[in-house]
Amino acid sequence: KLDTVIASPWIKFSKTLNDGDWYRRISIEEYSSGEGGYIVAGEDLIFTDKYGELIWNVENLKIGDLILDNENIVVAAQSSVKKFSINGEMLWETGYASDISDGEYSMKTICKIPDGYVIAGTKPGVVYERIMLQFFDESGYSPNISGIQVSDIRASPDHIISTSDGGLLIAGWAPSGAGDGYLVKTDIDGNIEWSDDETLNGGYDDYNLLEYNNIYYVTAGDYQGIYKFDQEGNLLNQITIDYPEIRISLSENSIKGEIFIGVVKGGSERYPIFLGLDNELNIIWEKDHTEFPYGVFTSLSSNADFDIIHTNDLGYAFASSLWMNCCYNDIWFFKTDPYGNSVQRSSFGD
């Protein structure tokens, strides 16, 4: 059963699991039609109204990634790709190709392409791990019986995006490379255009991608900064941020002038800090969120995943898995105004 905490800006979608699911990717999307709302994905798929009140949820999907496609929600879950209506009805599900693992620790990531969707997953077997792509049309049909391999070294994916030139960009962990990350650019059919297994050094997971003005931005695990690549795979710059584990999202049309909004983990308790970043990734403002939910001991632990989006009211929405007393994790969610100040639950959406 899901429950909420009303006495603070934080809303808790509680499962209190202790089954090794710390590696689940947390994703959040804003639903803008009708009265609006939010979609949060991790262990479960959760849909709330604009005030954070739970409307429906689907449990135990073990979601690697989420996309909102008009009035539908598509998730890359552990066992299959699933498409839901905005009312929570499952429209279809399709299993993965034979060369893509549906094992407990095999995360998938998904993105929208013109004719459907593409997921990046992992070929089974520790020694033989490779990043594999599988394509689906909007009805769930997949022509890829065995998947398309896009890494020649041991690697597993963390994030895939479609790019402005009509291709795909995938980042992930690659312990056998010269670095410990892997970045690969393909065309829309999965043919490799370039790859890099030397530059990224961000730990074993949590690589995330963003494209802005034909530049690819990569935030990388425990690395304290951001990589910038051009469309040909050349490293343009590495920007150091004096906090661990940053993630960024676009924040155009913001009131305070930021182009990107970043989240980092600060202090010994690893509380979230919002960073407003300009076009050159300089910090122009920051806001600490030290008002922890009750009972949270380690807060944003090193294993906690999180996501942030810029919302239609020019504020921000943040979701994270927070660890309770170092061992149990729950999903937490809160909303801020355009200045990064947390908004009490009673005024969400106003």
mmCIF file of C-alpha atoms in Angstrom:
data_model
loop_
_atom_site.group_PDB
_atom_site.id
_atom_site.type_symbol
_atom_site.label_atom_id
_atom_site.label_comp_id
_atom_site.label_asym_id
_atom_site.label_seq_id
_atom_site.Cartn_x
_atom_site.Cartn_y
_atom_site.Cartn_z
ATOM 1 C CA LYS A 1 0.000 0.000 0.000
ATOM 2 C CA LEU A 2 1.246 3.479 -0.831
ATOM 3 C CA ASP A 3 1.079 6.226 1.771
ATOM 4 C CA THR A 4 2.004 9.889 1.938
ATOM 5 C CA VAL A 5 3.569 12.226 4.453
ATOM 6 C CA ILE A 6 1.603 15.476 4.690
ATOM 7 C CA ALA A 7 3.614 17.387 7.296
ATOM 8 C CA SER A 8 6.371 18.518 4.920
ATOM 9 C CA PRO A 9 6.894 19.421 1.261
ATOM 10 C CA TRP A 10 8.100 15.862 0.703
ATOM 11 C CA ILE A 11 5.594 13.257 -0.445
ATOM 12 C CA LYS A 12 6.439 9.645 0.277
ATOM 13 C CA PHE A 13 5.353 6.813 -1.988
ATOM 14 C CA SER A 14 6.278 4.095 0.457
ATOM 15 C CA LYS A 15 7.135 0.484 -0.180
ATOM 16 C CA THR A 16 10.024 0.144 2.286
ATOM 17 C CA LEU A 17 11.771 -2.509 0.234
ATOM 18 C CA ASN A 18 14.990 -4.240 1.124
ATOM 19 C CA ASP A 19 15.443 -6.541 -1.854
ATOM 20 C CA GLY A 20 18.462 -5.119 -3.643
ATOM 21 C CA ASP A 21 16.519 -2.736 -5.858
ATOM 22 C CA TRP A 22 18.712 0.278 -5.093
ATOM 23 C CA TYR A 23 19.922 0.279 -8.672
ATOM 24 C CA ARG A 24 16.532 1.202 -10.151
ATOM 25 C CA ARG A 25 16.523 4.366 -12.210
ATOM 26 C CA ILE A 26 14.119 7.064 -10.998
ATOM 27 C CA SER A 27 12.283 8.993 -13.712
ATOM 28 C CA ILE A 28 9.698 11.774 -13.499
ATOM 29 C CA GLU A 29 7.474 13.372 -16.146
ATOM 30 C CA GLU A 30 4.852 16.096 -15.988
ATOM 31 C CA TYR A 31 1.438 15.398 -17.520
ATOM 32 C CA SER A 32 0.159 18.687 -18.935
ATOM 33 C CA SER A 33 -3.262 17.817 -20.355
ATOM 34 C CA GLY A 34 -6.529 18.175 -18.476
ATOM 35 C CA GLU A 35 -5.957 19.042 -14.835
ATOM 36 C CA GLY A 36 -2.316 17.963 -15.024
ATOM 37 C CA GLY A 37 -0.260 15.653 -12.862
ATOM 38 C CA TYR A 38 3.025 13.812 -12.463
ATOM 39 C CA ILE A 39 4.330 10.376 -13.384
ATOM 40 C CA VAL A 40 7.071 8.841 -11.244
ATOM 41 C CA ALA A 41 8.740 5.567 -12.181
ATOM 42 C CA GLY A 42 11.122 3.329 -10.266
ATOM 43 C CA GLU A 43 10.141 0.077 -8.590
ATOM 44 C CA ASP A 44 6.521 1.054 -9.356
ATOM 45 C CA LEU A 45 4.739 3.245 -11.874
ATOM 46 C CA ILE A 46 2.966 6.073 -10.027
ATOM 47 C CA PHE A 47 0.545 8.690 -11.359
ATOM 48 C CA THR A 48 -0.475 11.667 -9.214
ATOM 49 C CA ASP A 49 -2.596 14.749 -9.673
ATOM 50 C CA LYS A 50 -0.941 18.187 -9.789
ATOM 51 C CA TYR A 51 -0.962 18.297 -5.977
ATOM 52 C CA GLY A 52 0.946 15.026 -5.618
ATOM 53 C CA GLU A 53 -2.122 13.025 -4.571
ATOM 54 C CA LEU A 54 -1.940 9.440 -5.751
ATOM 55 C CA ILE A 55 -4.405 8.598 -8.535
ATOM 56 C CA TRP A 56 -3.165 5.139 -9.494
ATOM 57 C CA ASN A 57 -0.081 2.965 -9.356
ATOM 58 C CA VAL A 58 1.173 -0.314 -10.795
ATOM 59 C CA GLU A 59 3.515 -2.147 -8.452
ATOM 60 C CA ASN A 60 6.669 -4.216 -8.879
ATOM 61 C CA LEU A 61 7.461 -3.370 -12.495
ATOM 62 C CA LYS A 62 11.139 -2.664 -11.708
ATOM 63 C CA ILE A 63 11.341 0.104 -14.278
ATOM 64 C CA GLY A 64 14.599 1.127 -15.921
ATOM 65 C CA ASP A 65 13.210 4.128 -17.780
ATOM 66 C CA LEU A 66 10.037 6.033 -18.658
ATOM 67 C CA ILE A 67 8.733 8.148 -21.528
ATOM 68 C CA LEU A 68 5.474 10.072 -21.818
ATOM 69 C CA ASP A 69 4.189 9.737 -25.388
ATOM 70 C CA ASN A 70 1.175 12.041 -25.805
ATOM 71 C CA GLU A 71 -1.604 10.362 -23.790
ATOM 72 C CA ASN A 72 0.367 7.158 -23.187
ATOM 73 C CA ILE A 73 3.133 6.059 -20.838
ATOM 74 C CA VAL A 74 5.795 3.636 -22.061
ATOM 75 C CA VAL A 75 8.195 1.985 -19.622
ATOM 76 C CA ALA A 76 11.192 -0.278 -20.017
ATOM 77 C CA ALA A 77 10.462 -2.672 -17.161
ATOM 78 C CA GLN A 78 12.604 -5.592 -16.087
ATOM 79 C CA SER A 79 10.698 -8.275 -17.986
ATOM 80 C CA SER A 80 9.169 -6.366 -20.933
ATOM 81 C CA VAL A 81 8.320 -3.060 -22.567
ATOM 82 C CA LYS A 82 4.867 -1.973 -21.370
ATOM 83 C CA LYS A 83 2.552 0.716 -22.685
ATOM 84 C CA PHE A 84 -0.156 2.217 -20.463
ATOM 85 C CA SER A 85 -2.937 4.687 -21.062
ATOM 86 C CA ILE A 86 -2.919 7.796 -18.907
ATOM 87 C CA ASN A 87 -5.641 6.073 -16.842
ATOM 88 C CA GLY A 88 -3.344 3.185 -15.939
ATOM 89 C CA GLU A 89 -4.761 0.619 -18.364
ATOM 90 C CA MET A 90 -2.087 -1.604 -19.919
ATOM 91 C CA LEU A 91 -2.394 -1.334 -23.698
ATOM 92 C CA TRP A 92 0.274 -3.875 -24.574
ATOM 93 C CA GLU A 93 3.499 -5.470 -23.414
ATOM 94 C CA THR A 94 6.238 -7.051 -25.484
ATOM 95 C CA GLY A 95 9.109 -9.208 -24.249
ATOM 96 C CA TYR A 96 12.734 -8.525 -24.994
ATOM 97 C CA ALA A 97 14.786 -10.060 -27.782
ATOM 98 C CA SER A 98 16.633 -13.287 -27.066
ATOM 99 C CA ASP A 99 19.975 -11.483 -26.760
ATOM 100 C CA ILE A 100 18.697 -8.960 -24.210
ATOM 101 C CA SER A 101 18.661 -10.044 -20.586
ATOM 102 C CA ASP A 102 15.555 -9.760 -18.438
ATOM 103 C CA GLY A 103 17.575 -10.669 -15.350
ATOM 104 C CA GLU A 104 17.297 -8.997 -11.961
ATOM 105 C CA TYR A 105 20.247 -6.635 -12.422
ATOM 106 C CA SER A 106 19.817 -5.833 -16.113
ATOM 107 C CA MET A 107 18.498 -2.295 -16.492
ATOM 108 C CA LYS A 108 16.932 -1.028 -19.703
ATOM 109 C CA THR A 109 16.562 2.515 -20.961
ATOM 110 C CA ILE A 110 14.107 3.716 -23.611
ATOM 111 C CA CYS A 111 13.575 6.678 -25.933
ATOM 112 C CA LYS A 112 11.032 7.796 -28.524
ATOM 113 C CA ILE A 113 11.841 7.647 -32.235
ATOM 114 C CA PRO A 114 9.605 8.746 -35.139
ATOM 115 C CA ASP A 115 8.044 5.343 -35.782
ATOM 116 C CA GLY A 116 7.976 3.994 -32.240
ATOM 117 C CA TYR A 117 10.510 3.290 -29.507
ATOM 118 C CA VAL A 118 13.976 1.857 -28.992
ATOM 119 C CA ILE A 119 15.383 0.293 -25.852
ATOM 120 C CA ALA A 120 18.990 -0.280 -24.886
ATOM 121 C CA GLY A 121 19.588 -3.387 -22.801
ATOM 122 C CA THR A 122 22.341 -5.792 -21.870
ATOM 123 C CA LYS A 123 23.367 -9.039 -23.513
ATOM 124 C CA PRO A 124 23.305 -11.812 -20.863
ATOM 125 C CA GLY A 125 26.474 -13.099 -19.212
ATOM 126 C CA VAL A 126 28.985 -11.130 -17.155
ATOM 127 C CA VAL A 127 31.948 -11.804 -19.418
ATOM 128 C CA TYR A 128 29.917 -11.261 -22.575
ATOM 129 C CA GLU A 129 27.894 -8.212 -21.506
ATOM 130 C CA ARG A 130 27.263 -5.991 -24.498
ATOM 131 C CA ILE A 131 24.881 -3.096 -25.117
ATOM 132 C CA MET A 132 22.024 -4.259 -27.329
ATOM 133 C CA LEU A 133 19.279 -2.254 -29.061
ATOM 134 C CA GLN A 134 15.738 -3.380 -29.797
ATOM 135 C CA PHE A 135 13.177 -1.435 -31.809
ATOM 136 C CA PHE A 136 9.386 -1.414 -31.353
ATOM 137 C CA ASP A 137 6.631 0.231 -33.326
ATOM 138 C CA GLU A 138 3.801 2.018 -31.550
ATOM 139 C CA SER A 139 1.722 -1.174 -31.431
ATOM 140 C CA GLY A 140 4.502 -3.078 -29.626
ATOM 141 C CA TYR A 141 5.701 -5.106 -32.608
ATOM 142 C CA SER A 142 9.463 -5.635 -32.731
ATOM 143 C CA PRO A 143 11.305 -6.842 -35.852
ATOM 144 C CA ASN A 144 14.460 -7.532 -33.827
ATOM 145 C CA ILE A 145 14.417 -11.194 -32.812
ATOM 146 C CA SER A 146 17.912 -11.082 -31.358
ATOM 147 C CA GLY A 147 18.687 -7.379 -30.888
ATOM 148 C CA ILE A 148 21.408 -5.175 -32.411
ATOM 149 C CA GLN A 149 24.802 -5.053 -30.698
ATOM 150 C CA VAL A 150 26.352 -1.585 -30.333
ATOM 151 C CA SER A 151 29.380 -2.276 -28.115
ATOM 152 C CA ASP A 152 32.429 -4.411 -28.881
ATOM 153 C CA ILE A 153 33.636 -4.360 -25.288
ATOM 154 C CA ARG A 154 31.938 -5.365 -22.042
ATOM 155 C CA ALA A 155 29.397 -2.625 -21.353
ATOM 156 C CA SER A 156 25.888 -2.108 -20.010
ATOM 157 C CA PRO A 157 23.595 0.891 -20.702
ATOM 158 C CA ASP A 158 22.378 3.581 -18.331
ATOM 159 C CA HIS A 159 20.713 6.063 -20.682
ATOM 160 C CA ILE A 160 19.659 6.384 -24.335
ATOM 161 C CA ILE A 161 18.383 9.498 -26.122
ATOM 162 C CA SER A 162 17.364 10.306 -29.681
ATOM 163 C CA THR A 163 19.518 13.045 -31.182
ATOM 164 C CA SER A 164 18.688 16.079 -33.321
ATOM 165 C CA ASP A 165 20.416 14.574 -36.369
ATOM 166 C CA GLY A 166 18.051 11.596 -36.304
ATOM 167 C CA GLY A 167 20.368 9.158 -34.550
ATOM 168 C CA LEU A 168 20.769 7.620 -31.095
ATOM 169 C CA LEU A 169 23.221 8.243 -28.247
ATOM 170 C CA ILE A 170 23.835 5.694 -25.487
ATOM 171 C CA ALA A 171 25.968 5.984 -22.348
ATOM 172 C CA GLY A 172 26.797 3.263 -19.864
ATOM 173 C CA TRP A 173 29.292 1.436 -17.732
ATOM 174 C CA ALA A 174 32.271 -0.281 -19.409
ATOM 175 C CA PRO A 175 34.786 -1.741 -16.945
ATOM 176 C CA SER A 176 36.955 -3.192 -19.702
ATOM 177 C CA GLY A 177 37.553 0.148 -21.419
ATOM 178 C CA ALA A 178 40.404 2.566 -20.809
ATOM 179 C CA GLY A 179 37.952 4.619 -18.754
ATOM 180 C CA ASP A 180 35.043 3.043 -16.933
ATOM 181 C CA GLY A 181 32.292 4.507 -19.123
ATOM 182 C CA TYR A 182 31.148 3.958 -22.691
ATOM 183 C CA LEU A 183 29.552 6.449 -25.072
ATOM 184 C CA VAL A 184 28.299 5.335 -28.487
ATOM 185 C CA LYS A 185 26.535 7.225 -31.273
ATOM 186 C CA THR A 186 24.520 5.327 -33.884
ATOM 187 C CA ASP A 187 22.243 6.170 -36.771
ATOM 188 C CA ILE A 188 18.516 5.521 -36.457
ATOM 189 C CA ASP A 189 19.024 1.867 -37.463
ATOM 190 C CA GLY A 190 21.640 1.159 -34.808
ATOM 191 C CA ASN A 191 24.713 1.343 -37.067
ATOM 192 C CA ILE A 192 27.653 2.667 -35.048
ATOM 193 C CA GLU A 193 28.974 6.069 -36.160
ATOM 194 C CA TRP A 194 31.491 6.532 -33.350
ATOM 195 C CA SER A 195 32.208 5.329 -29.836
ATOM 196 C CA ASP A 196 34.391 6.338 -26.872
ATOM 197 C CA ASP A 197 35.554 3.981 -24.107
ATOM 198 C CA GLU A 198 38.403 6.170 -22.846
ATOM 199 C CA THR A 199 37.014 9.516 -21.713
ATOM 200 C CA LEU A 200 34.245 8.825 -19.213
ATOM 201 C CA ASN A 201 35.324 8.089 -15.643
ATOM 202 C CA GLY A 202 32.234 8.317 -13.528
ATOM 203 C CA GLY A 203 31.994 5.130 -11.510
ATOM 204 C CA TYR A 204 29.990 2.028 -12.234
ATOM 205 C CA ASP A 205 26.588 3.513 -13.065
ATOM 206 C CA ASP A 206 24.306 6.552 -13.367
ATOM 207 C CA TYR A 207 25.492 7.941 -16.673
ATOM 208 C CA ASN A 208 22.939 10.433 -18.011
ATOM 209 C CA LEU A 209 22.622 12.265 -21.313
ATOM 210 C CA LEU A 210 21.215 15.561 -22.558
ATOM 211 C CA GLU A 211 21.481 17.356 -25.911
ATOM 212 C CA TYR A 212 21.305 21.131 -26.222
ATOM 213 C CA ASN A 213 22.208 23.199 -29.312
ATOM 214 C CA ASN A 214 23.858 20.188 -30.980
ATOM 215 C CA ILE A 215 26.116 19.564 -27.979
ATOM 216 C CA TYR A 216 25.947 16.334 -25.982
ATOM 217 C CA TYR A 217 26.203 16.682 -22.200
ATOM 218 C CA VAL A 218 27.106 13.642 -20.084
ATOM 219 C CA THR A 219 26.886 13.484 -16.314
ATOM 220 C CA ALA A 220 28.685 10.464 -15.023
ATOM 221 C CA GLY A 221 28.125 8.670 -11.767
ATOM 222 C CA ASP A 222 30.498 9.815 -9.041
ATOM 223 C CA TYR A 223 32.383 12.149 -11.359
ATOM 224 C CA GLN A 224 32.162 15.721 -10.050
ATOM 225 C CA GLY A 225 31.288 17.467 -13.263
ATOM 226 C CA ILE A 226 29.940 17.355 -16.790
ATOM 227 C CA TYR A 227 31.429 16.210 -20.101
ATOM 228 C CA LYS A 228 30.630 18.080 -23.319
ATOM 229 C CA PHE A 229 30.955 16.373 -26.722
ATOM 230 C CA ASP A 230 30.250 17.614 -30.232
ATOM 231 C CA GLN A 231 28.192 15.562 -32.684
ATOM 232 C CA GLU A 232 31.309 13.860 -34.060
ATOM 233 C CA GLY A 233 32.318 12.549 -30.645
ATOM 234 C CA ASN A 234 35.078 15.054 -29.914
ATOM 235 C CA LEU A 235 35.433 16.086 -26.278
ATOM 236 C CA LEU A 236 34.905 19.830 -26.050
ATOM 237 C CA ASN A 237 35.252 20.376 -22.339
ATOM 238 C CA GLN A 238 34.981 18.900 -18.870
ATOM 239 C CA ILE A 239 33.301 21.182 -16.334
ATOM 240 C CA THR A 240 34.091 20.465 -12.693
ATOM 241 C CA ILE A 241 31.329 20.927 -10.118
ATOM 242 C CA ASP A 242 32.434 20.795 -6.492
ATOM 243 C CA TYR A 243 29.728 18.328 -5.513
ATOM 244 C CA PRO A 244 29.331 14.618 -6.226
ATOM 245 C CA GLU A 245 26.842 12.961 -8.549
ATOM 246 C CA ILE A 246 25.300 15.812 -10.492
ATOM 247 C CA ARG A 247 22.350 15.383 -12.839
ATOM 248 C CA ILE A 248 21.069 18.128 -15.122
ATOM 249 C CA SER A 249 17.911 18.901 -17.091
ATOM 250 C CA LEU A 250 17.000 21.704 -19.461
ATOM 251 C CA SER A 251 15.474 24.765 -17.807
ATOM 252 C CA GLU A 252 14.707 27.179 -20.630
ATOM 253 C CA ASN A 253 12.331 30.146 -20.078
ATOM 254 C CA SER A 254 13.326 30.183 -16.418
ATOM 255 C CA ILE A 255 12.711 33.230 -14.261
ATOM 256 C CA LYS A 256 16.253 33.394 -12.854
ATOM 257 C CA GLY A 257 18.038 32.948 -16.189
ATOM 258 C CA GLU A 258 19.340 29.411 -15.880
ATOM 259 C CA ILE A 259 19.573 27.211 -18.986
ATOM 260 C CA PHE A 260 20.108 24.012 -17.004
ATOM 261 C CA ILE A 261 18.914 22.916 -13.589
ATOM 262 C CA GLY A 262 21.237 20.585 -11.747
ATOM 263 C CA VAL A 263 20.902 18.474 -8.625
ATOM 264 C CA VAL A 264 23.840 17.351 -6.516
ATOM 265 C CA LYS A 265 24.242 15.630 -3.159
ATOM 266 C CA GLY A 266 25.593 17.912 -0.459
ATOM 267 C CA GLY A 267 26.919 17.634 3.068
ATOM 268 C CA SER A 268 27.580 14.537 5.130
ATOM 269 C CA GLU A 269 23.870 13.690 4.932
ATOM 270 C CA ARG A 270 23.882 14.067 1.145
ATOM 271 C CA TYR A 271 20.826 16.303 0.962
ATOM 272 C CA PRO A 272 19.761 17.563 -2.480
ATOM 273 C CA ILE A 273 21.118 20.904 -3.653
ATOM 274 C CA PHE A 274 19.613 22.572 -6.718
ATOM 275 C CA LEU A 275 22.019 24.422 -9.015
ATOM 276 C CA GLY A 276 20.957 26.950 -11.635
ATOM 277 C CA LEU A 277 23.498 26.787 -14.476
ATOM 278 C CA ASP A 278 24.023 29.152 -17.391
ATOM 279 C CA ASN A 279 24.884 28.210 -20.966
ATOM 280 C CA GLU A 280 28.545 27.667 -20.026
ATOM 281 C CA LEU A 281 27.565 25.593 -16.970
ATOM 282 C CA ASN A 282 28.571 28.284 -14.503
ATOM 283 C CA ILE A 283 26.578 28.160 -11.262
ATOM 284 C CA ILE A 284 24.409 31.297 -11.048
ATOM 285 C CA TRP A 285 22.338 30.224 -8.025
ATOM 286 C CA GLU A 286 21.994 27.303 -5.657
ATOM 287 C CA LYS A 287 19.424 26.193 -3.145
ATOM 288 C CA ASP A 288 19.903 23.649 -0.335
ATOM 289 C CA HIS A 289 17.058 21.317 0.579
ATOM 290 C CA THR A 290 17.910 20.238 4.089
ATOM 291 C CA GLU A 291 14.303 19.773 5.265
ATOM 292 C CA PHE A 292 14.595 15.998 5.335
ATOM 293 C CA PRO A 293 11.564 13.752 5.467
ATOM 294 C CA TYR A 294 11.105 12.291 8.931
ATOM 295 C CA GLY A 295 12.992 9.098 9.630
ATOM 296 C CA VAL A 296 15.509 9.459 6.826
ATOM 297 C CA PHE A 297 18.990 8.813 8.156
ATOM 298 C CA THR A 298 21.295 8.824 5.143
ATOM 299 C CA SER A 299 18.964 10.675 2.761
ATOM 300 C CA LEU A 300 20.450 10.710 -0.758
ATOM 301 C CA SER A 301 22.887 7.866 -0.204
ATOM 302 C CA SER A 302 25.525 7.038 -2.784
ATOM 303 C CA ASN A 303 23.170 4.417 -4.211
ATOM 304 C CA ALA A 304 20.075 6.622 -4.398
ATOM 305 C CA ASP A 305 18.907 7.631 -7.838
ATOM 306 C CA PHE A 306 17.017 10.847 -8.568
ATOM 307 C CA ASP A 307 15.509 12.951 -11.334
ATOM 308 C CA ILE A 308 14.481 16.582 -11.785
ATOM 309 C CA ILE A 309 12.333 18.334 -14.398
ATOM 310 C CA HIS A 310 11.374 21.905 -15.218
ATOM 311 C CA THR A 311 7.591 22.210 -14.844
ATOM 312 C CA ASN A 312 5.034 24.250 -16.766
ATOM 313 C CA ASP A 313 4.647 26.739 -13.907
ATOM 314 C CA LEU A 314 8.414 27.430 -14.274
ATOM 315 C CA GLY A 315 9.207 25.602 -11.054
ATOM 316 C CA TYR A 316 10.808 22.192 -10.577
ATOM 317 C CA ALA A 317 9.722 18.715 -9.589
ATOM 318 C CA PHE A 318 12.167 16.318 -7.945
ATOM 319 C CA ALA A 319 11.872 12.599 -7.235
ATOM 320 C CA SER A 320 14.373 10.304 -5.555
ATOM 321 C CA SER A 321 14.820 6.990 -3.874
ATOM 322 C CA LEU A 322 15.882 7.852 -0.317
ATOM 323 C CA TRP A 323 17.370 5.315 2.049
ATOM 324 C CA MET A 324 15.842 4.784 5.461
ATOM 325 C CA ASN A 325 18.422 3.982 8.147
ATOM 326 C CA CYS A 326 20.914 2.853 5.490
ATOM 327 C CA CYS A 327 19.001 -0.258 4.461
ATOM 328 C CA TYR A 328 15.474 0.467 3.225
ATOM 329 C CA ASN A 329 14.526 2.648 0.293
ATOM 330 C CA ASP A 330 11.360 4.543 -0.567
ATOM 331 C CA ILE A 331 10.368 6.912 -3.346
ATOM 332 C CA TRP A 332 10.039 10.555 -2.332
ATOM 333 C CA PHE A 333 8.809 13.514 -4.356
ATOM 334 C CA PHE A 334 8.601 17.271 -3.909
ATOM 335 C CA LYS A 335 7.836 20.422 -5.885
ATOM 336 C CA THR A 336 9.510 23.834 -5.880
ATOM 337 C CA ASP A 337 8.699 27.301 -7.133
ATOM 338 C CA PRO A 338 10.795 28.927 -9.915
ATOM 339 C CA TYR A 339 13.396 29.992 -7.325
ATOM 340 C CA GLY A 340 13.987 26.486 -6.003
ATOM 341 C CA ASN A 341 11.998 26.993 -2.800
ATOM 342 C CA SER A 342 10.060 23.923 -1.774
ATOM 343 C CA VAL A 343 6.282 24.228 -2.056
ATOM 344 C CA GLN A 344 4.057 22.861 0.661
ATOM 345 C CA ARG A 345 1.848 20.074 -0.529
ATOM 346 C CA SER A 346 -1.363 22.053 -0.033
ATOM 347 C CA SER A 347 -0.300 24.569 -2.697
ATOM 348 C CA PHE A 348 1.020 22.175 -5.342
ATOM 349 C CA GLY A 349 -0.192 23.219 -8.779
ATOM 350 C CA ASP A 350 -1.430 26.667 -7.757
#
